[in-house]
Coordinates of C-alpha atoms in Angstrom, one line a residue:
Chain Y
M1 CA -0.1 0.0 0.1
V2 CA 1.5 3.3 -1.0
W3 CA 1.5 6.0 1.8
Y4 CA -1.3 8.3 0.4
Q5 CA -3.7 5.4 0.4
K6 CA -3.7 5.3 4.2
E7 CA -6.0 7.4 6.7
G8 CA -4.2 10.2 8.3
A9 CA -4.8 12.4 11.3
Q10 CA -6.7 15.6 10.7
D11 CA -6.5 14.6 7.0
D12 CA -9.9 16.7 6.1
V13 CA -7.2 19.6 5.9
V14 CA -3.8 18.0 6.1
V15 CA -3.1 16.3 2.8
S16 CA 0.5 15.4 3.6
T17 CA 3.4 15.8 6.0
R18 CA 7.1 16.0 4.7
I19 CA 10.5 15.8 6.5
R20 CA 13.6 16.5 4.7
L21 CA 17.2 16.1 5.8
A22 CA 20.1 17.6 3.9
R23 CA 23.2 15.6 4.5
N24 CA 26.9 15.7 2.9
M25 CA 30.0 13.6 3.2
K26 CA 33.1 15.0 4.8
T27 CA 35.5 13.8 2.3
M28 CA 34.0 14.6 -0.9
P29 CA 33.2 18.2 -2.5
F30 CA 29.6 19.1 -2.5
P31 CA 27.6 18.5 -5.7
C32 CA 28.4 21.9 -7.2
R33 CA 32.1 21.1 -6.9
A34 CA 32.2 17.3 -7.4
T35 CA 33.5 15.6 -10.6
D36 CA 31.0 13.3 -12.4
E37 CA 33.2 10.4 -11.3
Q38 CA 33.0 11.3 -7.5
Q39 CA 29.2 11.7 -8.1
R40 CA 28.9 8.5 -9.8
A41 CA 31.0 6.7 -6.8
L42 CA 28.7 8.2 -4.3
W43 CA 25.7 6.9 -6.1
Q44 CA 27.2 3.4 -6.1
R45 CA 27.7 3.6 -2.5
A46 CA 24.2 4.5 -1.9
E47 CA 23.0 1.8 -4.2
Q48 CA 25.0 -0.6 -2.3
A49 CA 23.7 0.7 1.2
A50 CA 20.2 0.1 0.0
G51 CA 21.3 -3.5 -1.3
E52 CA 22.3 -4.4 2.3
G53 CA 18.9 -5.4 3.1
R54 CA 19.0 -3.7 6.4
F55 CA 16.0 -1.3 5.5
P56 CA 12.6 -2.1 7.0
Q57 CA 11.1 -2.3 3.5
E58 CA 12.3 -3.0 -0.1
F59 CA 13.9 -0.1 -1.9
S60 CA 14.2 0.5 -5.6
C61 CA 17.1 2.3 -7.2
H62 CA 16.5 4.8 -10.0
A63 CA 19.5 6.3 -11.9
M64 CA 18.3 9.4 -13.4
A65 CA 20.4 8.7 -16.4
D66 CA 18.3 5.7 -17.3
C67 CA 14.9 7.5 -16.6
T68 CA 13.0 8.9 -19.3
Q69 CA 12.0 12.7 -19.0
P70 CA 8.3 12.0 -18.3
M71 CA 9.4 9.6 -15.6
G72 CA 11.6 12.2 -14.1
F73 CA 8.6 14.7 -14.1
S74 CA 6.3 12.2 -12.8
L75 CA 8.6 11.8 -9.8
V76 CA 8.5 15.5 -9.4
E77 CA 4.5 15.5 -9.6
R78 CA 4.5 12.8 -6.7
H79 CA 6.8 15.3 -4.6
L80 CA 9.4 12.5 -4.6
I81 CA 12.1 14.6 -5.9
S82 CA 12.7 18.3 -6.6
P83 CA 12.0 20.1 -9.7
E84 CA 15.7 20.5 -10.7
F85 CA 16.5 17.0 -10.2
P86 CA 15.4 15.4 -13.4
K87 CA 17.8 17.9 -15.4
K88 CA 20.9 16.6 -13.7
R89 CA 22.6 13.4 -15.0
E90 CA 24.8 12.1 -12.3
F91 CA 22.3 11.2 -9.6
G92 CA 19.9 8.8 -8.5
L93 CA 16.9 8.2 -6.2
L94 CA 16.4 5.6 -3.6
L95 CA 12.7 4.9 -3.3
S96 CA 10.7 2.6 -0.8
A97 CA 8.0 0.3 -1.8
D98 CA 5.2 2.3 -0.4
E99 CA 6.9 5.5 -1.7
S100 CA 7.1 7.1 1.7
V101 CA 10.9 7.3 1.8
S102 CA 12.8 8.9 -1.1
I103 CA 16.6 9.3 -0.9
M104 CA 17.9 11.8 -3.4
V105 CA 21.7 11.4 -4.2
N106 CA 23.7 14.2 -5.7
E107 CA 20.9 16.8 -5.8
E108 CA 21.8 20.0 -4.2
D109 CA 23.3 18.0 -1.2
H110 CA 24.9 14.6 -1.4
L111 CA 21.9 13.1 0.3
R112 CA 18.5 14.4 0.8
I113 CA 16.6 11.9 2.9
Q114 CA 12.9 12.6 2.5
V115 CA 9.9 11.1 4.3
L116 CA 6.3 11.7 3.3
G117 CA 3.4 10.8 5.4
E118 CA -0.3 10.6 5.5
G119 CA -2.1 13.6 7.4
L120 CA -0.6 15.3 10.2
S121 CA 2.3 13.1 11.1
L122 CA 5.4 15.3 11.6
Q123 CA 6.6 13.2 14.6
Q124 CA 6.5 9.8 12.9
C125 CA 8.0 11.2 9.8
Y126 CA 10.9 12.6 11.6
E127 CA 11.6 9.5 13.4
T128 CA 11.7 7.5 10.4
A129 CA 14.1 10.1 8.7
D130 CA 16.3 10.0 11.8
L131 CA 16.7 6.2 11.4
F132 CA 17.9 6.6 7.9
D133 CA 20.0 9.4 8.8
D134 CA 22.0 7.3 11.4
F135 CA 22.2 4.4 8.9
F136 CA 23.9 6.6 6.2
D137 CA 26.2 8.5 8.5
E138 CA 27.5 5.1 9.8
R139 CA 28.5 4.4 6.3
L140 CA 29.3 7.8 4.7
Q141 CA 30.4 9.9 7.7
F142 CA 28.6 13.0 7.5
A143 CA 30.1 16.6 7.4
Y144 CA 29.3 18.1 10.7
D145 CA 30.7 20.8 12.8
P146 CA 29.8 21.5 16.4
Q147 CA 29.0 25.3 15.9
L148 CA 27.4 25.1 12.5
G149 CA 25.8 21.6 12.7
Y150 CA 25.5 19.6 9.5
L151 CA 27.4 21.3 6.8
T152 CA 25.3 21.8 3.5
Q153 CA 26.0 23.3 0.2
C154 CA 23.6 26.1 0.6
P155 CA 24.0 27.8 4.0
T156 CA 20.5 28.3 4.5
N157 CA 20.1 24.8 5.5
L158 CA 23.1 24.7 8.0
G159 CA 22.3 23.4 11.5
T160 CA 19.7 20.6 11.6
G161 CA 19.5 20.6 7.7
L162 CA 15.8 19.8 8.5
R163 CA 12.8 21.1 6.4
A164 CA 9.6 20.0 7.8
S165 CA 6.6 20.8 6.0
V166 CA 2.9 20.1 5.8
M167 CA 0.4 20.3 2.7
L168 CA -2.8 21.8 3.7
H169 CA -6.1 22.1 1.9
L170 CA -7.3 25.6 2.6
P171 CA -10.1 26.4 0.2
M172 CA -12.0 28.7 2.7
L173 CA -9.1 30.6 4.0
Q174 CA -8.1 31.2 0.5
R175 CA -11.6 32.3 -0.5
N176 CA -11.6 34.6 2.5
Q177 CA -8.3 36.2 1.3
S178 CA -6.5 35.4 4.4
M179 CA -3.4 33.9 2.7
G180 CA -1.4 37.2 2.7
K181 CA -2.1 37.8 6.4
L182 CA -1.1 34.4 7.3
S183 CA 1.8 34.5 5.2
A184 CA 3.2 37.6 6.9
S185 CA 2.6 36.1 10.4
L186 CA 4.3 32.7 9.4
T187 CA 7.3 34.7 8.3
Q188 CA 7.7 36.3 11.6
M189 CA 7.9 32.7 13.1
G190 CA 10.5 31.7 11.0
M191 CA 8.1 29.6 8.6
T192 CA 6.9 30.0 5.1
I193 CA 3.8 29.3 3.1
R194 CA 3.6 28.8 -0.7
G195 CA 1.0 27.5 -3.0
T196 CA 1.5 24.1 -4.7
Y197 CA 0.2 22.0 -7.9
G198 CA 1.2 24.0 -10.6
E199 CA 1.8 27.8 -10.9
D200 CA -1.7 28.7 -11.5
S201 CA -3.3 25.6 -10.0
G202 CA -2.0 27.0 -6.5
V203 CA -5.2 28.9 -6.6
A204 CA -7.3 26.2 -8.2
S205 CA -6.5 23.5 -5.9
A206 CA -6.2 25.5 -2.8
M207 CA -3.4 23.3 -1.7
Y208 CA -0.6 25.3 0.4
Q209 CA 2.8 24.0 1.7
I210 CA 4.0 25.4 5.1
S211 CA 7.4 24.8 6.2
N212 CA 10.1 26.1 8.6
Q213 CA 12.7 28.3 7.2
V214 CA 15.4 28.5 10.0
T215 CA 17.5 25.5 10.5
L216 CA 20.4 27.0 12.8
G217 CA 20.1 27.5 16.4
I218 CA 16.7 25.6 16.8
R219 CA 16.3 21.9 17.8
E220 CA 14.6 19.4 15.7
R221 CA 11.9 18.9 18.3
D222 CA 11.3 22.6 18.5
V223 CA 10.8 23.1 14.7
I224 CA 8.4 20.2 14.7
E225 CA 6.4 21.2 17.6
S226 CA 6.1 24.8 16.6
L227 CA 4.9 23.7 13.0
A228 CA 2.5 21.4 14.4
A229 CA 1.0 24.0 16.6
V230 CA 0.8 26.5 13.9
T231 CA -0.9 23.8 11.6
E232 CA -3.4 23.1 14.3
K233 CA -4.4 26.8 14.6
I234 CA -4.8 27.1 10.9
I235 CA -6.9 24.1 10.8
A236 CA -9.1 25.6 13.2
D237 CA -9.5 28.8 11.3
E238 CA -10.2 26.8 8.2
Q239 CA -12.8 24.6 10.0
I240 CA -14.7 27.7 11.4
L241 CA -15.0 29.1 7.9
R242 CA -16.1 25.7 6.6
T243 CA -18.9 25.4 9.1
A244 CA -20.2 28.9 8.2
I245 CA -20.8 27.6 4.6
S246 CA -21.9 24.0 5.3
K247 CA -25.7 24.7 5.0
K248 CA -25.3 27.4 2.2
P249 CA -27.3 26.1 -1.0
E250 CA -24.9 27.8 -3.3
W251 CA -21.9 26.1 -1.9
I252 CA -23.6 22.7 -1.8
D253 CA -24.5 23.2 -5.3
R254 CA -21.0 24.1 -6.5
I255 CA -19.6 21.0 -4.5
Q256 CA -22.2 18.7 -5.9
R257 CA -21.5 19.7 -9.5
A258 CA -17.8 19.3 -9.0
K259 CA -18.5 15.7 -7.7
A260 CA -20.9 15.1 -10.6
V261 CA -18.1 16.2 -13.2
L262 CA -15.5 13.9 -11.2
E263 CA -17.9 10.8 -11.4
N264 CA -19.2 11.5 -14.9
G265 CA -17.0 13.8 -17.0
Y266 CA -15.8 12.4 -20.3
L267 CA -12.6 14.5 -20.2
I268 CA -10.9 15.6 -17.3
R269 CA -8.1 18.0 -17.9
D270 CA -4.9 18.6 -16.0
N271 CA -5.7 21.7 -13.9
E272 CA -9.4 21.0 -13.8
M273 CA -8.6 17.8 -11.9
F274 CA -7.0 19.9 -9.1
E275 CA -9.9 22.1 -9.0
L276 CA -12.5 19.2 -8.9
V277 CA -10.6 17.4 -6.3
S278 CA -10.4 20.5 -4.2
M279 CA -14.2 21.1 -4.1
V280 CA -15.1 17.4 -3.5
R281 CA -12.6 17.2 -0.7
L282 CA -14.4 20.1 0.7
G283 CA -17.8 18.1 0.3
V284 CA -16.3 15.1 2.0
S285 CA -15.1 17.2 5.0
L286 CA -18.5 18.8 5.4
G287 CA -20.0 15.3 5.5
L288 CA -22.0 15.6 2.3
W289 CA -21.5 12.0 1.4
K290 CA -19.8 9.0 2.8
E291 CA -19.1 7.1 -0.6
I292 CA -15.9 9.2 -1.5
S293 CA -13.0 9.2 0.9
V294 CA -10.2 11.6 1.3
R295 CA -7.8 8.8 0.7
Q296 CA -9.3 8.3 -2.9
L297 CA -9.0 11.8 -3.5
N298 CA -5.4 11.8 -2.3
E299 CA -4.7 9.1 -4.8
I300 CA -6.2 11.0 -7.6
L301 CA -3.8 13.8 -6.7
F302 CA -0.7 12.0 -6.3
S303 CA -1.2 9.4 -9.2
M304 CA -3.1 11.0 -11.9
G305 CA -1.2 14.2 -12.8
K306 CA 0.0 15.0 -16.2
Y307 CA 3.4 13.4 -16.2
C308 CA 2.2 10.4 -13.9
L309 CA 0.0 9.5 -16.8
I310 CA 2.5 10.2 -19.6
A311 CA 5.1 8.2 -17.9
Q312 CA 2.8 5.0 -17.8
D313 CA 1.4 5.5 -21.2
P314 CA 3.2 7.6 -24.0
I315 CA -0.4 8.0 -25.6
C316 CA -1.2 10.4 -23.0
K317 CA 1.2 12.8 -24.4
E318 CA -1.7 13.9 -26.3
E319 CA -3.9 16.3 -24.2
Q320 CA -7.3 15.2 -25.0
K321 CA -6.3 11.5 -24.8
R322 CA -4.9 12.1 -21.5
A323 CA -8.0 13.8 -20.2
R324 CA -10.0 11.0 -21.4
I325 CA -7.8 8.3 -19.8
R326 CA -7.7 10.3 -16.7
A327 CA -11.5 10.4 -16.5
Q328 CA -11.8 6.7 -16.9
R329 CA -9.2 6.1 -14.1
I330 CA -10.9 8.2 -11.8
Q331 CA -14.2 6.9 -12.3
N332 CA -12.8 3.3 -11.9
L333 CA -11.1 4.3 -8.7
L334 CA -14.3 5.9 -7.2
A335 CA -16.5 2.9 -8.4
N336 CA -14.1 0.2 -7.0
N337 CA -14.0 1.7 -3.7
T338 CA -17.6 2.3 -3.4
K339 CA -18.2 -1.4 -4.1
G340 CA -15.6 -2.2 -1.5
E341 CA -17.2 -0.3 1.4
Chain B
M1 CA 51.3 31.1 -4.8
A2 CA 54.2 33.0 -3.4
I3 CA 53.4 36.5 -2.1
L4 CA 55.6 39.2 -3.7
C5 CA 57.1 41.9 -1.7
G6 CA 55.0 44.9 -1.6
L7 CA 57.9 47.4 -2.1
C8 CA 60.4 46.1 -4.4
R9 CA 58.0 43.5 -6.1
K10 CA 60.8 41.1 -7.0
N11 CA 61.4 38.9 -3.9
E12 CA 59.1 36.5 -2.1
A13 CA 57.6 38.3 0.9
V14 CA 58.5 36.6 4.4
C15 CA 56.6 38.7 6.6
S16 CA 54.0 41.6 6.5
V17 CA 53.7 44.9 8.4
T18 CA 50.5 46.8 9.4
L19 CA 50.6 50.5 8.2
K20 CA 48.2 52.9 9.7
S21 CA 47.0 55.7 7.4
G22 CA 44.3 57.6 9.3
A23 CA 41.7 55.1 10.1
E24 CA 42.7 52.7 7.4
E25 CA 45.1 49.7 8.0
I26 CA 47.0 48.3 5.1
Q27 CA 48.8 45.0 5.3
L28 CA 52.3 45.1 3.5
P29 CA 54.2 42.0 2.6
L30 CA 57.9 42.5 2.7
C31 CA 60.8 40.6 1.6
R32 CA 63.9 40.1 3.8
D33 CA 65.9 42.9 2.3
C34 CA 63.1 45.3 2.3
M35 CA 62.1 44.3 5.8
Q36 CA 65.7 45.5 6.9
K37 CA 65.5 48.8 5.1
V38 CA 62.3 49.6 6.6
Q39 CA 62.9 48.2 10.1
S40 CA 63.4 51.7 11.4
P41 CA 59.8 52.8 12.7
Q42 CA 59.9 55.8 10.6
L43 CA 57.6 54.4 8.2
Y44 CA 55.0 57.3 8.3
F45 CA 56.8 59.2 5.5
L46 CA 56.4 56.6 3.1
P47 CA 52.6 56.4 2.4
W48 CA 52.9 57.5 -1.2
I49 CA 54.8 54.3 -1.8
F50 CA 52.0 52.0 0.1
Q51 CA 49.3 53.6 -2.0
D52 CA 50.7 52.3 -4.9
A53 CA 52.5 49.1 -3.8
A54 CA 49.9 47.8 -1.5
V55 CA 47.3 47.1 -4.1
A56 CA 49.1 44.5 -6.3
P57 CA 50.3 42.1 -3.4
Q58 CA 47.1 42.3 -1.7
K59 CA 45.2 41.2 -4.8
E60 CA 47.7 38.3 -4.9
R61 CA 46.9 37.4 -1.3
K62 CA 43.2 36.9 -2.1
D63 CA 43.8 34.7 -4.9
D64 CA 46.0 32.5 -2.6
H65 CA 42.9 32.3 -0.2
I66 CA 41.4 29.1 -1.6
C67 CA 40.0 26.1 -0.2
P68 CA 42.6 23.4 0.0
Q69 CA 40.0 20.6 -0.4
C70 CA 37.9 21.7 -3.4
G71 CA 39.8 24.9 -4.8
M72 CA 36.8 27.3 -4.1
R73 CA 37.5 31.0 -3.6
F74 CA 35.3 33.1 -1.3
E75 CA 34.3 35.2 -4.3
E76 CA 32.7 32.1 -6.0
I77 CA 30.7 31.4 -3.0
A78 CA 29.7 35.0 -2.6
A79 CA 28.6 35.0 -6.2
S80 CA 26.6 31.5 -6.3
G81 CA 25.5 31.3 -2.8
K82 CA 26.9 27.7 -2.9
V83 CA 29.7 26.4 -0.7
G84 CA 32.2 24.0 -2.4
C85 CA 32.8 21.4 0.3
A86 CA 32.9 20.8 4.2
T87 CA 36.5 22.1 4.4
C88 CA 35.2 25.5 2.7
Y89 CA 33.3 26.2 5.9
T90 CA 36.6 26.0 7.9
T91 CA 38.6 27.8 5.4
F92 CA 36.1 30.8 5.0
R93 CA 34.6 30.6 8.6
K94 CA 35.2 34.3 9.2
E95 CA 33.8 35.3 6.0
L96 CA 30.9 33.2 6.2
E97 CA 29.9 33.8 9.6
K98 CA 28.1 37.1 9.0
S99 CA 25.8 36.0 6.2
I100 CA 25.1 32.7 8.2
A101 CA 23.8 34.9 11.2
A102 CA 21.8 37.1 8.7
I103 CA 20.2 34.3 7.1
H104 CA 19.1 32.4 10.2
K105 CA 18.5 35.5 12.2
T106 CA 20.3 34.0 15.1
A107 CA 23.4 33.4 17.1
V108 CA 25.6 31.0 15.1
Q109 CA 25.4 27.9 17.2
H110 CA 23.9 24.5 16.4
V111 CA 21.7 23.1 19.1
G112 CA 20.2 20.3 17.2
K113 CA 21.1 16.6 16.7
V114 CA 24.8 15.7 17.0
A115 CA 26.0 13.5 14.1
K116 CA 27.0 10.1 15.6
S117 CA 30.0 9.7 13.3
S118 CA 31.5 12.8 14.8
G119 CA 31.9 10.7 17.9
A120 CA 31.7 11.9 21.3
T121 CA 34.0 14.8 20.5
A122 CA 31.2 17.1 19.2
A123 CA 28.8 16.0 22.0
K124 CA 31.6 16.8 24.5
Q125 CA 32.0 20.3 22.8
R126 CA 28.5 21.0 22.9
K127 CA 28.5 20.2 26.7
I128 CA 31.4 22.7 27.1
Q129 CA 29.7 25.2 25.1
S130 CA 26.8 24.9 27.4
L131 CA 28.8 25.2 30.4
Q132 CA 30.4 28.2 29.3
D133 CA 27.3 29.9 28.5
A134 CA 26.1 29.0 32.0
L135 CA 29.4 30.3 33.3
A136 CA 29.0 33.6 31.5
Q137 CA 25.8 33.9 33.2
C138 CA 27.0 33.2 36.7
V139 CA 29.8 35.7 36.3
K140 CA 27.4 38.4 34.9
E141 CA 25.1 37.7 38.2
Q142 CA 28.1 37.6 40.5
R143 CA 27.5 34.0 41.5
F144 CA 31.1 33.1 41.9
E145 CA 30.8 30.0 43.9
E146 CA 28.7 28.3 41.1
A147 CA 31.1 30.0 38.2
A148 CA 34.2 28.2 40.1
Q149 CA 32.5 24.9 39.9
L150 CA 31.5 25.3 36.3
R151 CA 35.0 26.4 35.5
D152 CA 36.4 23.1 37.2
E153 CA 33.8 21.1 35.2
I154 CA 35.0 22.6 31.9
R155 CA 38.5 22.1 32.7
A156 CA 38.0 18.5 33.6
L157 CA 36.0 18.0 30.2
E158 CA 38.6 19.7 28.3
S159 CA 41.7 17.8 29.9
G160 CA 39.6 14.5 29.4
E161 CA 39.4 15.1 25.7
E162 CA 43.3 15.3 25.4
H163 CA 43.7 12.0 26.9
V164 CA 41.3 10.4 24.4

């Protein structure tokens, strides 16, 4: 089972949690300065480590040199690698069977250990990342300085090298035009917020990512606790606004229409999908129906983006064919789970 | 790269002298011969030489300031925002510290996880650091008895490290 198919805490608002640790070796120049040969050697060591069989679950190794472009971008779409990653040659990705743990090799840092989790699960994700951190530290000896902490290619990650983030679905706060204010107050707390899912679809999907900015002079525990506290507060604000519209006919109508298109549309286009999922998600959280779950909607979000479909079937390069295949797959997914329940 | 003497510009410099001209301080590298010539402290009548002479050797000195592990120069780090390797952080510590403090808006001191591979040394250093902070506070508040205790503790830790 892939991580997004599991039920998560507060998942009516929190889509996912992510923990990322930036780590580098002492003895080798950082990726901006390392030779291709050095980078290849590191990738081989990482592959070997994954092959030791000491990980709690199976890992697959993806050398980017062997990946097609759509495959690379589909990994970006699933938030498994960063957008710059598919353009580089000498790196690779170690990916766990449930796609919750992804280890990027030779990205901006030698290793980027990333753990994704369902709903609000900062603590669990951090604990998992911590285990992988120790595992690789033992084998690669990470660059560490008592004053500067973990040494990273970009000084913005010095210290813990930790970036903790939560992806939140905030349609009502967005509609209420609260995002500017929220962004300003988060900055003061050393955090940042940005829209996610496409440059313009950030608005369409109402998905926002909140993460810590500061990594030096703060403990991992404090970063996670303050991010969790802020998230709880935002969830509460969003819920209040949701309750206020829960009985309004014009809203129920909009949501029902979105559900109808998702269930019956003949073509569902790239950005339209985010818009529909966003609306239906709101409907699920308002308790309008029981036959659709947040998990199904997450699955649509994480597995039916443009490049995910192209990577699986080249015919999807054509926009209209892609929209048709997507509509069929969404409808299959929704129908299957309804039968199952 | 050898540094040339800032006066004769022929021989390799063996030392440098600090010259004060108003508020400005100039480091002038000197070779053995020139050093003997200017050893008398009547240097103040020579600023016209230094204005001209100090520029070239100083530039050379900068070129010389490169990271021994990856060959990075500080100018490159400043231009790209990327550090070349772990050793760069030691080589350019002074230059980097200001911007690190500005980025993180905090005192430059890691307080998070200690890498296991760094051994007990880093953990011990952290412990010493925290004891030192406490010591500073005690002294500030004139709690000298506690301060003495802390000082002994720090010494014990530090001397223990030597034997490891």
